[in-house]
Amino acid sequence: MIKQVRVRYAPSPTGYPHMGNIRTALFNWLFARHSGGSLIIRIEDTDVSRKIEGTVEAILDALHWLGMDWDEGPDVGGNYGPYFQSQRLDIYHKAAEQLISQGNAYHCYCSTQRLDEMRAKQIKLKQPPGYDRHCRNLSREEKAKKEAGPITPVIRSKTPLEGQTRFNDLIRGKVAFKNATIDDFVLLKSDGYPTYHLASVIDDHLMEISHVLRAEEWLSSTPRHLMLYRALGFEPPQFAHLPILLGADRSKLSKRHGAMAITKYREQGYLAEAIVNSLALLGWSLDDKTEILSIKELKNSFSLERVNRTAAIFNKDKLEWINGIYIRGLSLEDFSKRSLLFLENGLPPEIKRPLSADYIRQVLPLIQERTKTLAEVAELTQFFFANELNYESDLLIAKKMNQALAVQALQTSFKRIEQLAVFDTESLEVILRPLAEELGLKTKQLFSTLRVAVTGRTVAPPLFLTMSVLGKECCLNRMREAITSLRKMRK
Ligand code: GLU
């Protein structure tokens, strides 16, 4: 019988979700949705000292924002809960006791000081790290003595000393580890919390997880887990370790590569669709060339067979490029709606609020083509909203022009524009294009002077469109100001 697909995303609430964590969540989600299975969210909060308040909410919020949903989890419940490991301590204790009674685990009373000394010695002698099994074979008397002492013991696994642990990873193929290289790792800590290894195995079993899709950094934990599955008489799930994520320089992904918390990408105006698309390509591809895939297409085509073994490179420029493509694909309505908050927050406070929704809809089509993130919208459109432009007057003097010519160009344009009964792109075209020749200027020169006068910038959206959106009165005012400022310039 083919087992129903049940996968889990099991974050630890020890930090804000970043690209790596969310890529794992996404692959699990795509795998579940593609196969008609279930996605379970489980919070692995067994490291009390590393827990950061608010991160569970941040993780769930990021997943929601990106459009993922789940069938069971801390917020939606389910038949296999509780979904916080901190609420399942009894279950882990029972399992640890069972392992002890079967001879697969033992109490260890070593003090932190002893463990530190042992570690220092191993470093000095260049020995591999790991517990030296000091308490593995304590006699009944020794154990009784330790029990009477001050140390609360931990429970360690009695790891087999010989043989190999092998498994078939769905991405990496055959993997084998020598058991002798695996130390007697801790299962239950002295604070009563389980370690990741114990909790993860018990829960994956009890939650009937069929496939464990997780980052490659957990590959070396898998033999430990398989030992526990065997000792507890559980059938292990299938494993698939996702390729490591690196920065463009092939070093570990870090803030330096622009790998920030996902929430920061939202604040910077990345679209959820673009993030999902980019993350999906970090280790998976449809056919090695398709770069743009909608969420629906991803769900339809995702498979573990097309997940690479080799490291996936995160490239912020590529993300930006993909984001630009998604922004260009938005309807005007959607683009306006998504830009509003960025405009409200990004435009200088002296600009009158509320901003006019109608005016925004006129402005935005002019910059949509050039926008790579929604956060740029405020900067790109500021001159449409500003009461005053701030720029250096000499920008008004285009190449191979002089001050007098610039003044003349603006004055003549001013007069012609003033007389226009209809102020739109066609009428501007009709009067301004021939004017350049009349003034003995290249159109490029005249348009450059006008562009700076009405926008304060040398680079802006198409001139006549810009002017028609700004309106006749605003353009004339700005041209008048430009003439005054040119006049004030020293020759
Ligand atoms: N809690 C682990 C993490 O935060 C999960 C590892 C696993 O998926 O087994 O990465």
Coordinates of N, CA and C in Angstrom, one line a residue, residues 2-207:
I2 N 0.5 2.2 -0.8 CA 1.3 3.4 -0.9 C 0.9 4.3 0.3
K3 N 1.9 4.7 1.1 CA 1.6 5.5 2.3 C 1.1 6.9 1.9
Q4 N 0.2 7.4 2.6 CA -0.2 8.8 2.3 C 0.9 9.7 2.7
V5 N 1.1 10.7 1.8 CA 2.2 11.7 2.1 C 1.9 12.6 3.3
R6 N 2.7 12.6 4.3 CA 2.6 13.5 5.4 C 4.0 14.1 5.7
V7 N 4.1 15.3 5.4 CA 5.4 15.9 5.6 C 5.3 17.0 6.7
R8 N 6.4 17.4 7.2 CA 6.4 18.4 8.3 C 7.4 19.5 8.1
Y9 N 7.1 20.7 8.5 CA 8.1 21.7 8.6 C 8.2 22.0 10.1
A10 N 9.4 21.8 10.6 CA 9.7 21.8 12.1 C 10.6 22.8 12.6
P11 N 10.2 24.1 12.5 CA 11.2 25.2 12.9 C 11.4 25.2 14.4
S12 N 12.6 25.7 14.7 CA 12.9 26.0 16.1 C 12.7 27.5 16.3
P13 N 12.0 27.9 17.3 CA 11.8 29.4 17.5 C 13.0 30.1 18.1
T14 N 14.1 30.0 17.4 CA 15.3 30.5 17.9 C 15.8 31.7 17.1
G15 N 15.0 32.1 16.1 CA 15.4 33.2 15.2 C 14.3 33.5 14.3
Y16 N 14.5 34.7 13.6 CA 13.5 35.1 12.6 C 13.7 34.3 11.3
P17 N 12.6 33.9 10.6 CA 12.8 33.1 9.4 C 13.6 33.7 8.3
H18 N 14.5 33.0 7.8 CA 15.3 33.6 6.7 C 15.1 32.7 5.5
M19 N 15.9 33.0 4.4 CA 15.7 32.3 3.1 C 15.8 30.8 3.3
G20 N 16.8 30.3 4.1 CA 17.1 28.9 4.2 C 15.9 28.2 4.9
N21 N 15.4 28.7 6.0 CA 14.3 28.1 6.7 C 13.1 28.0 5.8
I22 N 12.8 29.1 5.1 CA 11.6 29.2 4.3 C 11.7 28.3 3.1
R23 N 12.9 28.2 2.6 CA 13.0 27.3 1.4 C 12.6 25.8 1.8
T24 N 13.1 25.4 3.0 CA 12.7 24.1 3.5 C 11.1 24.0 3.7
A25 N 10.5 25.0 4.2 CA 9.1 25.0 4.4 C 8.4 24.9 3.0
L26 N 8.9 25.7 2.0 CA 8.3 25.7 0.7 C 8.4 24.4 0.0
F27 N 9.6 23.7 0.1 CA 9.7 22.4 -0.6 C 8.8 21.4 0.1
N28 N 8.6 21.5 1.4 CA 7.7 20.6 2.0 C 6.3 20.9 1.6
W29 N 6.0 22.1 1.5 CA 4.6 22.5 1.1 C 4.3 22.1 -0.4
L30 N 5.3 22.3 -1.2 CA 5.1 22.0 -2.6 C 5.0 20.5 -2.8
F31 N 5.8 19.8 -2.0 CA 5.8 18.3 -2.1 C 4.4 17.8 -1.6
A32 N 3.9 18.3 -0.5 CA 2.6 17.9 0.0 C 1.5 18.3 -1.0
R33 N 1.5 19.5 -1.5 CA 0.4 19.9 -2.4 C 0.5 19.1 -3.7
H34 N 1.7 18.9 -4.2 CA 1.8 18.2 -5.4 C 1.2 16.8 -5.3
S35 N 1.4 16.2 -4.1 CA 1.1 14.7 -4.0 C -0.3 14.6 -3.3
G36 N -0.9 15.6 -3.0 CA -2.2 15.5 -2.4 C -2.1 15.1 -0.9
G37 N -0.9 15.3 -0.3 CA -0.7 14.9 1.0 C -0.9 16.0 2.0
S38 N -0.4 15.9 3.2 CA -0.6 16.9 4.3 C 0.7 17.5 4.7
L39 N 0.6 18.8 5.1 CA 1.7 19.5 5.7 C 1.4 19.7 7.1
I40 N 2.4 19.4 8.0 CA 2.2 19.6 9.4 C 3.3 20.6 9.9
I41 N 2.9 21.5 10.7 CA 3.9 22.4 11.3 C 4.1 22.1 12.7
R42 N 5.3 21.9 13.1 CA 5.6 21.5 14.4 C 6.7 22.4 15.0
I43 N 6.5 22.9 16.1 CA 7.4 23.9 16.7 C 8.4 23.1 17.6
E44 N 9.6 23.2 17.3 CA 10.6 22.4 18.0 C 11.3 23.4 19.1
D45 N 10.6 23.6 20.1 CA 11.0 24.5 21.2 C 11.5 23.8 22.4
T46 N 12.6 23.0 22.2 CA 13.1 22.3 23.3 C 14.4 22.9 23.8
D47 N 14.9 23.9 23.1 CA 16.1 24.6 23.6 C 15.7 25.9 24.3
V48 N 15.4 25.7 25.6 CA 14.8 26.9 26.3 C 15.7 28.1 26.3
S49 N 17.0 27.9 26.4 CA 17.9 29.1 26.5 C 18.0 29.8 25.1
R50 N 17.6 29.2 24.0 CA 17.8 29.9 22.7 C 16.5 30.4 22.2
K51 N 15.4 30.2 22.9 CA 14.1 30.6 22.4 C 14.0 32.1 22.4
I52 N 13.4 32.6 21.3 CA 13.2 34.0 21.2 C 11.8 34.3 21.0
E53 N 11.3 35.1 21.9 CA 9.9 35.5 22.0 C 9.4 36.1 20.6
G54 N 8.3 35.7 20.2 CA 7.8 36.3 18.9 C 8.2 35.6 17.7
T55 N 9.1 34.7 17.7 CA 9.5 34.1 16.5 C 8.5 33.1 15.9
V56 N 7.8 32.4 16.8 CA 6.8 31.5 16.2 C 5.8 32.3 15.4
E57 N 5.3 33.4 15.9 CA 4.4 34.2 15.2 C 5.0 34.7 13.9
A58 N 6.3 35.1 14.0 CA 7.0 35.6 12.8 C 7.1 34.5 11.7
I59 N 7.3 33.3 12.1 CA 7.5 32.2 11.2 C 6.1 31.9 10.5
L60 N 5.1 31.8 11.3 CA 3.8 31.5 10.7 C 3.3 32.6 9.8
D61 N 3.6 33.8 10.3 CA 3.2 35.0 9.5 C 3.9 35.0 8.1
A62 N 5.2 34.7 8.1 CA 5.9 34.7 6.9 C 5.4 33.6 5.9
L63 N 5.0 32.4 6.5 CA 4.5 31.4 5.6 C 3.1 31.8 5.1
H64 N 2.3 32.4 5.9 CA 1.0 32.9 5.4 C 1.2 33.9 4.3
W65 N 2.1 34.9 4.6 CA 2.3 35.9 3.6 C 2.7 35.3 2.2
L66 N 3.5 34.3 2.3 CA 4.0 33.7 1.0 C 3.0 32.8 0.4
G67 N 1.8 32.7 1.0 CA 0.7 31.9 0.4 C 0.7 30.4 0.8
M68 N 1.5 30.0 1.8 CA 1.5 28.6 2.1 C 0.3 28.4 3.2
D69 N -0.1 27.2 3.2 CA -1.1 26.8 4.2 C -0.8 25.4 4.7
W70 N -1.3 25.0 5.8 CA -1.0 23.7 6.4 C -2.2 23.1 7.0
D71 N -2.1 21.8 7.1 CA -3.3 21.0 7.5 C -3.3 20.8 9.0
E72 N -2.2 20.8 9.6 CA -2.1 20.6 11.1 C -1.0 21.5 11.6
G73 N -1.2 22.0 12.8 CA -0.1 22.9 13.3 C -0.6 23.6 14.6
P74 N 0.3 24.4 15.2 CA 0.0 25.0 16.4 C -1.2 25.9 16.4
D75 N -1.4 26.5 15.3 CA -2.6 27.5 15.2 C -3.9 26.8 14.7
V76 N -3.7 25.7 13.9 CA -4.9 25.1 13.4 C -5.3 23.8 14.1
G77 N -4.4 23.3 14.9 CA -4.7 22.1 15.6 C -4.6 20.9 14.7
G78 N -5.2 19.8 15.1 CA -5.1 18.5 14.3 C -5.1 17.3 15.3
N79 N -5.2 16.1 14.7 CA -5.3 14.9 15.5 C -4.1 14.4 16.1
Y80 N -2.9 15.0 15.8 CA -1.7 14.5 16.3 C -1.0 15.4 17.2
G81 N -1.7 16.4 17.8 CA -1.1 17.5 18.6 C -0.7 16.9 20.0
P82 N -0.2 17.8 20.9 CA 0.1 19.2 20.6 C 1.2 19.3 19.6
Y83 N 1.3 20.5 19.0 CA 2.3 20.7 18.0 C 3.5 21.6 18.5
F84 N 3.5 21.8 19.7 CA 4.7 22.4 20.4 C 5.4 21.3 21.1
Q85 N 6.6 21.1 20.9 CA 7.3 20.0 21.6 C 7.4 20.2 23.1
S86 N 7.4 21.5 23.5 CA 7.5 21.8 24.9 C 6.2 21.3 25.6
Q87 N 5.2 21.0 24.9 CA 3.9 20.5 25.5 C 3.8 18.9 25.4
R88 N 4.9 18.3 25.0 CA 4.9 16.9 24.8 C 6.0 16.2 25.7
L89 N 6.4 16.8 26.7 CA 7.6 16.3 27.5 C 7.4 14.9 28.0
D90 N 6.1 14.6 28.5 CA 5.9 13.3 29.0 C 6.2 12.2 28.0
I91 N 5.8 12.5 26.8 CA 6.0 11.4 25.7 C 7.5 11.1 25.6
Y92 N 8.3 12.2 25.6 CA 9.8 12.0 25.4 C 10.4 11.2 26.7
H93 N 9.9 11.6 27.8 CA 10.4 11.0 29.1 C 10.1 9.5 29.0
K94 N 8.9 9.1 28.6 CA 8.5 7.7 28.5 C 9.4 7.0 27.6
A95 N 9.7 7.6 26.4 CA 10.5 6.9 25.4 C 11.9 6.8 25.9
A96 N 12.4 7.8 26.6 CA 13.8 7.7 27.2 C 13.9 6.6 28.2
E97 N 12.9 6.5 29.0 CA 12.9 5.4 30.0 C 12.9 4.0 29.3
Q98 N 12.0 3.9 28.3 CA 12.0 2.7 27.6 C 13.4 2.3 27.0
L99 N 14.0 3.3 26.5 CA 15.4 3.1 25.9 C 16.3 2.6 27.0
I100 N 16.2 3.2 28.1 CA 17.1 2.8 29.2 C 16.8 1.3 29.6
S101 N 15.5 1.0 29.8 CA 15.2 -0.3 30.2 C 15.6 -1.4 29.2
Q102 N 15.6 -1.0 27.9 CA 16.0 -1.9 26.9 C 17.5 -2.0 26.7
G103 N 18.2 -1.1 27.4 CA 19.7 -1.1 27.3 C 20.2 -0.3 26.1
N104 N 19.4 0.6 25.6 CA 19.8 1.4 24.5 C 20.2 2.8 24.9
A105 N 20.1 3.1 26.2 CA 20.4 4.4 26.7 C 20.9 4.3 28.2
Y106 N 21.5 5.3 28.7 CA 22.0 5.3 30.1 C 22.0 6.7 30.6
H107 N 22.1 6.7 32.0 CA 22.2 8.0 32.7 C 23.7 8.4 32.6
C108 N 23.9 9.7 32.4 CA 25.3 10.2 32.5 C 25.3 11.3 33.5
Y109 N 26.3 11.2 34.4 CA 26.4 12.1 35.5 C 27.6 13.1 35.4
C110 N 28.2 13.1 34.2 CA 29.4 14.0 34.1 C 29.1 15.4 34.3
S111 N 29.9 16.1 35.0 CA 29.7 17.5 35.2 C 30.1 18.3 34.0
T112 N 29.7 19.5 33.9 CA 30.1 20.4 32.8 C 31.6 20.6 32.8
Q113 N 32.1 20.7 34.0 CA 33.6 20.9 34.1 C 34.3 19.7 33.5
R114 N 33.8 18.5 33.8 CA 34.5 17.3 33.3 C 34.4 17.2 31.8
L115 N 33.2 17.6 31.3 CA 33.0 17.6 29.8 C 33.9 18.6 29.1
D116 N 34.0 19.8 29.8 CA 34.9 20.8 29.2 C 36.3 20.4 29.1
E117 N 36.8 19.7 30.2 CA 38.2 19.3 30.2 C 38.4 18.2 29.2
M118 N 37.4 17.3 29.1 CA 37.5 16.2 28.1 C 37.7 16.8 26.7
R119 N 36.8 17.8 26.4 CA 36.8 18.5 25.1 C 38.2 19.2 24.8
A120 N 38.7 19.9 25.9 CA 40.0 20.6 25.7 C 41.1 19.6 25.4
K121 N 41.0 18.4 26.0 CA 42.0 17.4 25.8 C 41.9 16.8 24.4
Q122 N 40.7 16.6 23.9 CA 40.5 16.1 22.6 C 41.0 17.1 21.5
I123 N 40.8 18.4 21.8 CA 41.3 19.4 20.9 C 42.8 19.3 20.8
K124 N 43.4 19.3 22.0 CA 44.9 19.2 22.1 C 45.5 18.0 21.4
L125 N 44.8 16.9 21.6 CA 45.3 15.7 20.9 C 44.8 15.5 19.5
K126 N 44.1 16.5 19.0 CA 43.5 16.4 17.7 C 42.6 15.2 17.5
Q127 N 41.9 14.9 18.5 CA 40.9 13.7 18.4 C 39.6 14.3 18.0
P128 N 38.8 13.4 17.4 CA 37.4 13.9 17.0 C 36.6 14.2 18.3
P129 N 35.7 15.2 18.2 CA 34.9 15.6 19.4 C 33.9 14.5 19.7
G130 N 33.4 14.5 20.9 CA 32.4 13.5 21.2 C 32.6 13.0 22.6
Y131 N 31.5 12.6 23.2 CA 31.5 12.1 24.6 C 32.4 10.8 24.7
D132 N 33.2 10.7 25.7 CA 34.1 9.6 25.9 C 33.5 8.3 26.5
R133 N 32.2 8.3 26.7 CA 31.4 7.2 27.2 C 31.8 6.8 28.6
H134 N 32.2 7.8 29.4 CA 32.6 7.6 30.7 C 31.6 6.9 31.6
C135 N 30.3 7.3 31.4 CA 29.3 6.7 32.3 C 28.5 5.5 31.6
R136 N 29.0 5.1 30.5 CA 28.3 4.0 29.7 C 28.2 2.7 30.5
N137 N 29.2 2.4 31.2 CA 29.2 1.1 31.9 C 29.4 1.2 33.4
L138 N 28.7 2.1 34.0 CA 28.9 2.2 35.5 C 28.3 1.0 36.2
S139 N 29.0 0.6 37.2 CA 28.5 -0.6 38.0 C 27.3 -0.1 38.8
R140 N 26.5 -1.0 39.3 CA 25.4 -0.6 40.2 C 25.8 0.3 41.3
E141 N 26.9 0.0 42.0 CA 27.4 0.8 43.1 C 27.8 2.2 42.7
E142 N 28.5 2.2 41.6 CA 29.0 3.6 41.1 C 27.8 4.4 40.8
K143 N 26.8 3.8 40.2 CA 25.6 4.5 39.8 C 24.8 5.0 41.0
A144 N 24.8 4.2 42.0 CA 24.1 4.6 43.3 C 24.8 5.8 43.9
K145 N 26.1 5.7 43.9 CA 26.9 6.8 44.5 C 26.6 8.1 43.7
K146 N 26.6 8.0 42.4 CA 26.4 9.2 41.6 C 24.9 9.7 41.8
E147 N 24.0 8.8 42.0 CA 22.6 9.2 42.2 C 22.5 10.1 43.5
A148 N 23.3 9.7 44.5 CA 23.3 10.4 45.7 C 24.0 11.8 45.6
G149 N 24.7 12.0 44.6 CA 25.5 13.2 44.4 C 24.6 14.4 43.9
P150 N 25.3 15.5 43.7 CA 24.5 16.7 43.3 C 24.1 16.8 41.9
I151 N 24.6 16.0 41.0 CA 24.3 16.2 39.6 C 23.1 15.5 39.1
T152 N 22.2 16.3 38.4 CA 21.1 15.7 37.8 C 21.5 15.1 36.4
P153 N 21.3 13.9 36.3 CA 21.9 13.2 35.1 C 21.2 13.6 33.8
V154 N 21.9 13.4 32.7 CA 21.3 13.5 31.4 C 21.1 12.0 30.9
I155 N 20.3 11.8 29.9 CA 20.2 10.4 29.4 C 20.9 10.4 28.0
R156 N 21.8 9.5 27.8 CA 22.5 9.4 26.6 C 22.2 8.1 25.8
S157 N 22.3 8.1 24.5 CA 22.1 6.9 23.8 C 23.3 6.0 23.9
K158 N 23.0 4.7 23.9 CA 24.1 3.7 23.9 C 24.3 3.4 22.4
T159 N 25.2 4.1 21.8 CA 25.3 4.0 20.4 C 26.2 2.8 20.0
P160 N 25.7 2.0 19.0 CA 26.5 0.8 18.7 C 28.0 1.2 18.3
L161 N 28.9 0.3 18.7 CA 30.3 0.7 18.5 C 30.8 0.2 17.2
E162 N 30.1 -0.7 16.6 CA 30.6 -1.3 15.3 C 29.5 -1.2 14.3
G163 N 29.9 -1.5 13.1 CA 28.9 -1.6 12.0 C 28.7 -0.2 11.3
Q164 N 27.7 -0.2 10.5 CA 27.4 1.0 9.7 C 25.9 1.3 9.8
T165 N 25.6 2.5 9.6 CA 24.2 2.8 9.4 C 24.0 3.4 8.0
R166 N 23.2 2.7 7.3 CA 23.0 3.1 5.9 C 21.6 3.5 5.6
F167 N 21.4 4.4 4.7 CA 20.0 4.7 4.2 C 20.1 5.2 2.8
N168 N 18.9 5.2 2.3 CA 18.8 5.7 0.9 C 18.1 7.1 0.9
D169 N 18.9 8.1 0.7 CA 18.3 9.5 0.7 C 17.7 9.7 -0.6
L170 N 16.5 10.3 -0.6 CA 15.8 10.5 -1.9 C 16.4 11.5 -2.8
I171 N 17.3 12.3 -2.3 CA 18.0 13.2 -3.1 C 19.5 12.8 -3.3
R172 N 20.1 12.4 -2.2 CA 21.5 12.1 -2.2 C 21.9 10.7 -2.6
G173 N 20.9 9.8 -2.6 CA 21.2 8.4 -2.9 C 21.6 7.7 -1.7
K174 N 22.5 6.7 -1.9 CA 23.0 5.8 -0.8 C 23.9 6.6 0.1
V175 N 23.6 6.5 1.4 CA 24.5 7.2 2.4 C 24.8 6.2 3.4
A176 N 26.1 6.2 3.9 CA 26.5 5.3 5.0 C 27.4 6.0 6.0
F177 N 27.1 5.8 7.2 CA 28.0 6.3 8.3 C 28.5 5.2 9.1
K178 N 29.8 5.3 9.5 CA 30.3 4.3 10.4 C 29.8 4.6 11.8
N179 N 29.2 3.6 12.5 CA 28.7 3.8 13.8 C 29.7 4.3 14.8
A180 N 31.0 3.8 14.6 CA 32.0 4.2 15.6 C 32.3 5.7 15.6
T181 N 31.9 6.4 14.5 CA 32.1 7.8 14.5 C 31.0 8.6 15.2
I182 N 30.0 7.9 15.7 CA 28.9 8.6 16.3 C 29.0 8.4 17.8
D183 N 29.0 9.5 18.5 CA 29.2 9.4 20.0 C 27.9 9.0 20.7
D184 N 28.0 8.9 22.0 CA 26.8 8.6 22.8 C 26.1 9.9 23.0
F185 N 25.3 10.3 22.1 CA 24.7 11.7 22.1 C 23.5 11.7 23.2
V186 N 23.3 12.9 23.6 CA 22.3 13.1 24.7 C 20.9 13.0 24.1
L187 N 20.0 12.4 24.8 CA 18.6 12.2 24.4 C 17.7 13.1 25.3
L188 N 18.0 13.1 26.6 CA 17.2 13.9 27.5 C 18.2 14.8 28.3
K189 N 17.9 16.1 28.3 CA 18.9 17.0 29.0 C 18.5 17.0 30.5
S190 N 19.4 17.6 31.3 CA 19.1 17.6 32.7 C 18.0 18.6 33.1
D191 N 17.6 19.5 32.2 CA 16.5 20.3 32.5 C 15.1 19.7 32.2
G192 N 15.2 18.4 31.8 CA 14.0 17.6 31.5 C 13.5 17.8 30.1
Y193 N 14.2 18.6 29.3 CA 13.8 18.7 27.9 C 14.5 17.7 27.0
P194 N 13.9 17.2 26.0 CA 14.6 16.3 25.1 C 15.6 17.0 24.2
T195 N 16.5 16.4 23.6 CA 17.3 17.0 22.6 C 16.5 16.9 21.3
Y196 N 17.0 17.6 20.3 CA 16.3 17.6 19.0 C 16.2 16.1 18.5
H197 N 17.3 15.3 18.6 CA 17.3 14.0 18.1 C 16.1 13.1 18.6
L198 N 16.0 13.1 19.9 CA 14.9 12.3 20.5 C 13.6 12.8 20.1
A199 N 13.4 14.1 20.3 CA 12.0 14.7 20.1 C 11.6 14.5 18.6
S200 N 12.6 14.8 17.7 CA 12.2 14.7 16.3 C 11.8 13.3 15.9
V201 N 12.6 12.3 16.4 CA 12.2 10.9 16.0 C 10.9 10.5 16.6
I202 N 10.6 10.8 17.8 CA 9.4 10.4 18.5 C 8.2 11.1 17.7
D203 N 8.4 12.3 17.4 CA 7.3 13.1 16.8 C 7.1 12.7 15.4
D204 N 8.1 12.5 14.6 CA 7.9 12.1 13.3 C 7.2 10.7 13.2
H205 N 7.5 9.9 14.2 CA 6.8 8.6 14.2 C 5.3 8.8 14.6
L206 N 5.1 9.5 15.8 CA 3.7 9.6 16.3 C 2.9 10.4 15.3
M207 N 3.5 11.4 14.6 CA 2.7 12.2 13.7 C 2.6 11.5 12.3

